[in-house]
JSON list of C-alpha atoms in Angstrom, two decimals:
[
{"chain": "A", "resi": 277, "resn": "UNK", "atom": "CA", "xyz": [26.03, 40.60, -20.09]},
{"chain": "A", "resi": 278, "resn": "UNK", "atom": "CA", "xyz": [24.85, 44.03, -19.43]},
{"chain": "A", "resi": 279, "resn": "UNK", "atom": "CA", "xyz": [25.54, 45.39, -16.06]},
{"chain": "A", "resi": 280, "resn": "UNK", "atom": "CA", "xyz": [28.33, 42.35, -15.48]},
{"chain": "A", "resi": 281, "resn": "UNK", "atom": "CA", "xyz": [32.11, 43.05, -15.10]},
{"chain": "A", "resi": 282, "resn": "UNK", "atom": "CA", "xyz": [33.75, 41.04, -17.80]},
{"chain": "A", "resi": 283, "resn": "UNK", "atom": "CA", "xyz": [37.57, 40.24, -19.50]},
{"chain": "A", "resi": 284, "resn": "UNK", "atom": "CA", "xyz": [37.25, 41.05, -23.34]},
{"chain": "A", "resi": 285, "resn": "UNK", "atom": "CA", "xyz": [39.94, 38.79, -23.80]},
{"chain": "A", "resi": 286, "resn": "UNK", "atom": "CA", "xyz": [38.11, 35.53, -22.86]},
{"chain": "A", "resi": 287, "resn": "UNK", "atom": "CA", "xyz": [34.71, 36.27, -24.54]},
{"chain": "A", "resi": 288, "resn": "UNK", "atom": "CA", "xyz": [36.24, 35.07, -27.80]},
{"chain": "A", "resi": 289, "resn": "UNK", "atom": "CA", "xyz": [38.61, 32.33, -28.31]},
{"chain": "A", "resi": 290, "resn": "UNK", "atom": "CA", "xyz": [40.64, 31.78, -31.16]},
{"chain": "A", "resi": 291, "resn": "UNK", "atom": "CA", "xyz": [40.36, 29.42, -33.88]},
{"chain": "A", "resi": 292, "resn": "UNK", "atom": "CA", "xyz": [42.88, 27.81, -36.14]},
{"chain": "A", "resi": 293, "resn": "UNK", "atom": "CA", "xyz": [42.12, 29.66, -39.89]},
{"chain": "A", "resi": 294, "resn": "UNK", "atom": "CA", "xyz": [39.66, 31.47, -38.51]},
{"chain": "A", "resi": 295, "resn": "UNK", "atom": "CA", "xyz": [38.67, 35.01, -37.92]},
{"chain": "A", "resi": 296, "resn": "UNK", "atom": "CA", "xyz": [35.98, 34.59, -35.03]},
{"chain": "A", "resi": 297, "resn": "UNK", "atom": "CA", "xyz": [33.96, 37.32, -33.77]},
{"chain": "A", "resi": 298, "resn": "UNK", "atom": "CA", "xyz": [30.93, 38.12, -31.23]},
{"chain": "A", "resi": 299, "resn": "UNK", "atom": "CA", "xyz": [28.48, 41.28, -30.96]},
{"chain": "A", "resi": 300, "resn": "UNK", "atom": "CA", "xyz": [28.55, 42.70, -27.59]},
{"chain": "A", "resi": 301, "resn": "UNK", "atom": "CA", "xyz": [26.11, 45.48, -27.97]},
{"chain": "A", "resi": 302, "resn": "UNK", "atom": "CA", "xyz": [24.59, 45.83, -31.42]},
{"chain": "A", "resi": 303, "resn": "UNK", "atom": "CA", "xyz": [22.12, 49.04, -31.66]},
{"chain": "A", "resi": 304, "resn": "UNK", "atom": "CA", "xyz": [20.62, 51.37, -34.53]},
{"chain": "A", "resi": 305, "resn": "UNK", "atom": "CA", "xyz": [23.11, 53.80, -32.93]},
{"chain": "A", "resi": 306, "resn": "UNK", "atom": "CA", "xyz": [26.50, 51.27, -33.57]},
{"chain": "A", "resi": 307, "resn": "UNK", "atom": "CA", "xyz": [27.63, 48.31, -32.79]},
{"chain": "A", "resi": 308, "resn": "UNK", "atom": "CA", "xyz": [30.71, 47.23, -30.31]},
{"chain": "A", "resi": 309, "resn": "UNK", "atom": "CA", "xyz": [32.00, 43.59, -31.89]},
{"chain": "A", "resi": 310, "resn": "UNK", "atom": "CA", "xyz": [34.47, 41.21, -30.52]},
{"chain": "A", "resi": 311, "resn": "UNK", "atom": "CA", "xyz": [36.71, 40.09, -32.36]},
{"chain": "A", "resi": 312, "resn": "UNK", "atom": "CA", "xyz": [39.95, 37.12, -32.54]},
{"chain": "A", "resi": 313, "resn": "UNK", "atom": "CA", "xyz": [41.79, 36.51, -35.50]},
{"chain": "A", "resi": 314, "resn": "UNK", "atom": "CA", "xyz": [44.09, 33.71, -35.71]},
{"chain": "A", "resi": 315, "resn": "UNK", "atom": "CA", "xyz": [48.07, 34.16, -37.34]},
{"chain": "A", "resi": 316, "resn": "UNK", "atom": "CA", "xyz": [48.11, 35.17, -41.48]},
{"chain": "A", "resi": 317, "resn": "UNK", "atom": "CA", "xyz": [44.02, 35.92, -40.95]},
{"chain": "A", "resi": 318, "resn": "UNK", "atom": "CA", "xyz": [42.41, 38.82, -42.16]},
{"chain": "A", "resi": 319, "resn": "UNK", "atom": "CA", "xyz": [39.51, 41.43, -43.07]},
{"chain": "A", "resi": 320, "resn": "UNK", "atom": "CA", "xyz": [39.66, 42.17, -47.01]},
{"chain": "A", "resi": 321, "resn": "UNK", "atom": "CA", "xyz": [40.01, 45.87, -47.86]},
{"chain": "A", "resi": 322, "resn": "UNK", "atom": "CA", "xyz": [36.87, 47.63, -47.81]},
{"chain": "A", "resi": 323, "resn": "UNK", "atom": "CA", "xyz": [34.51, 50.79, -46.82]},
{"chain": "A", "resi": 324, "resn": "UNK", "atom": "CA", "xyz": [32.40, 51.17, -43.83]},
{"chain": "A", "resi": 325, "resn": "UNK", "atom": "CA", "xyz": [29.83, 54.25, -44.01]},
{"chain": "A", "resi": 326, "resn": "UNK", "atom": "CA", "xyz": [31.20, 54.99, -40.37]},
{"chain": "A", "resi": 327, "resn": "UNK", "atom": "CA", "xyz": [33.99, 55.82, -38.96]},
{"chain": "A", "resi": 328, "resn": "UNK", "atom": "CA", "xyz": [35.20, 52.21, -36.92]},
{"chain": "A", "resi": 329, "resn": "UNK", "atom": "CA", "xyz": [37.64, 52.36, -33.88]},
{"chain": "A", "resi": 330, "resn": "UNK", "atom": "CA", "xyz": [39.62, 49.51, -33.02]},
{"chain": "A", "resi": 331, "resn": "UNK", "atom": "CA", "xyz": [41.17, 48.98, -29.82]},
{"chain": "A", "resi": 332, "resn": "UNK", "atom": "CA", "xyz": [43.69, 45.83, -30.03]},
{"chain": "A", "resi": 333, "resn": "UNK", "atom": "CA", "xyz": [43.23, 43.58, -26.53]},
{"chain": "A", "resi": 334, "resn": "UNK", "atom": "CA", "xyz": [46.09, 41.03, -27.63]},
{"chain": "A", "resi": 335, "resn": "UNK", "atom": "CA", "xyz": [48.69, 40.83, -29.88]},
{"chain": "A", "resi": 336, "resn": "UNK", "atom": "CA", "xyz": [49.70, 42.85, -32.72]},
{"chain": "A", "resi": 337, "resn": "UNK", "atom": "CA", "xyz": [47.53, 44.09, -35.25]},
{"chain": "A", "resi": 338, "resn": "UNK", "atom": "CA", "xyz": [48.46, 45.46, -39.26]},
{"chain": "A", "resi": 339, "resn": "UNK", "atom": "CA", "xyz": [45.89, 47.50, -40.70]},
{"chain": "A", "resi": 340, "resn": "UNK", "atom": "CA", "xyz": [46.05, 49.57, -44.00]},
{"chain": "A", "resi": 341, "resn": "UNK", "atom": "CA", "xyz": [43.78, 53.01, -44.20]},
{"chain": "A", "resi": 342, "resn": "UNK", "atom": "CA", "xyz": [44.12, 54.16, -48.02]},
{"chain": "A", "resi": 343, "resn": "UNK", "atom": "CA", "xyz": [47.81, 53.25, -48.75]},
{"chain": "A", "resi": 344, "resn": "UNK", "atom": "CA", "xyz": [49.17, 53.77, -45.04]},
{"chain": "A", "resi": 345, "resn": "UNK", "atom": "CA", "xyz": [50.10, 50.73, -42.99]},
{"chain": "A", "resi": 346, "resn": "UNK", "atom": "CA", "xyz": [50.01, 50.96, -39.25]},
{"chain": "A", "resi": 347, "resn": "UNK", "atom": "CA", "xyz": [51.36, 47.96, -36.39]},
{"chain": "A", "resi": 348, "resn": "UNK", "atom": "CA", "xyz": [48.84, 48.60, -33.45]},
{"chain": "A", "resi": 349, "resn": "UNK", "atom": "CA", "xyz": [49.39, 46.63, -30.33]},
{"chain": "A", "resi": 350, "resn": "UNK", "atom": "CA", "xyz": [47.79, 45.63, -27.39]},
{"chain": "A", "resi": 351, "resn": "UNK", "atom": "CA", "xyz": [46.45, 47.97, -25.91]},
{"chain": "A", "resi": 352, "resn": "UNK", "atom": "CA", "xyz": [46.88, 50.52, -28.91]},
{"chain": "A", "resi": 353, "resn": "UNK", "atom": "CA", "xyz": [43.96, 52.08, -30.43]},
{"chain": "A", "resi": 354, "resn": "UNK", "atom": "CA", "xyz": [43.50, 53.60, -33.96]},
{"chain": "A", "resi": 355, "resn": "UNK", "atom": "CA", "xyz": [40.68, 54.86, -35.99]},
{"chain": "A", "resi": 356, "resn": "UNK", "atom": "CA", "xyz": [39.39, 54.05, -39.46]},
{"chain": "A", "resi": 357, "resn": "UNK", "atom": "CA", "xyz": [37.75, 56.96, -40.83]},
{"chain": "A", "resi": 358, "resn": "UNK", "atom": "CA", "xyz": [34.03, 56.57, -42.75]},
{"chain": "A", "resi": 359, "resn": "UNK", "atom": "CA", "xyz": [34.52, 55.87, -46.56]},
{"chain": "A", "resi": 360, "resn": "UNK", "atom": "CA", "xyz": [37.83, 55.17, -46.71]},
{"chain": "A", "resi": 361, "resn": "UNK", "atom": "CA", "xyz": [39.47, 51.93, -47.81]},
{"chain": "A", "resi": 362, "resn": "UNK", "atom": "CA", "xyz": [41.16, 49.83, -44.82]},
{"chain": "A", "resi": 363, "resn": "UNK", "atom": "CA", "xyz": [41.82, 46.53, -44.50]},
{"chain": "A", "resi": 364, "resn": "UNK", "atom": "CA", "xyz": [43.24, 44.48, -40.93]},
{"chain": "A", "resi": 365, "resn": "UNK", "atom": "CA", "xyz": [45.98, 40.88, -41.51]},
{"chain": "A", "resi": 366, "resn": "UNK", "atom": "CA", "xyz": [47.09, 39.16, -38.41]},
{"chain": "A", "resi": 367, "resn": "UNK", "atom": "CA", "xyz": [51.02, 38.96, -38.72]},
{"chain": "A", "resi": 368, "resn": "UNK", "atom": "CA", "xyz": [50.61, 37.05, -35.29]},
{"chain": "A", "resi": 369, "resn": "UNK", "atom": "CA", "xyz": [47.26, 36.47, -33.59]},
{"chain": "A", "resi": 370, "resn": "UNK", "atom": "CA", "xyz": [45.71, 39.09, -32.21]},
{"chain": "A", "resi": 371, "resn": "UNK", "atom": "CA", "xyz": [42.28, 40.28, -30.37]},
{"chain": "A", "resi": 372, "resn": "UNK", "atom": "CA", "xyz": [40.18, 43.49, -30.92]},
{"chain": "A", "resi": 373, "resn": "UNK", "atom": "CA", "xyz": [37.29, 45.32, -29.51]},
{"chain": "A", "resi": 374, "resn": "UNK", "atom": "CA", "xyz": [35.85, 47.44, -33.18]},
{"chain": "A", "resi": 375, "resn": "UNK", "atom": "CA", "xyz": [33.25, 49.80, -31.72]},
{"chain": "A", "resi": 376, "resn": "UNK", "atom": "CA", "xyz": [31.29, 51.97, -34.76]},
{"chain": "A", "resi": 377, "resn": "UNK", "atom": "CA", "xyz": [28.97, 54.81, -34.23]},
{"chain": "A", "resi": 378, "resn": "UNK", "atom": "CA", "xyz": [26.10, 55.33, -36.95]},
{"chain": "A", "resi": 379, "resn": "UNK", "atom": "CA", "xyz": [24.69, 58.71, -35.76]}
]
């Protein structure tokens, strides 16, 4: 895949009840991840060490930083800051791109 032109939107398909994902680059320096969830999926509330962009490809995304909910469309970005809870649901289906940076 590296040096190719590609469409982030068909390099993961969805799946009924899923949450599907592929690694696109994964380095000691970050990761950039794939990602498709299908309607009512989700990512349980949690921490990351790192702060974690998402950029939403399809659809429409909900995701909760501390207590604050945010809708982020496609082609909306937002950014979950390092050690601080945030969780993602899929009112509707939706693809994302999540790129972290470790150093």
């Amino acid at each position: 895949m590296l040096g190719e032109k590609m469409s982030l939107s068909h390099l993961v398909e969805y799946q009924k009840g899923a949450v599907v994902s592929k690694t696109l680059i994964d380095k000691s320096s970050g990761t950039v991840t794939l990602f498709a969830f299908d309607e009512g999926q989700g990512l349980s509330e949690h921490t990351a060490p790192y702060d974690a962009m998402v950029l939403v490809i399809e659809g429409l995304a909900e995701v909760k930083i501390e207590e604050r909910l945010f809708k982020v469309e496609a082609g909306e970005t937002i950014i979950m800051p390092a050690n601080k809870p945030h969780a993602l649901r899929a009112p509707t289906r939706f693809k994302m791109l999540l790129v972290m940076i470790k150093s």
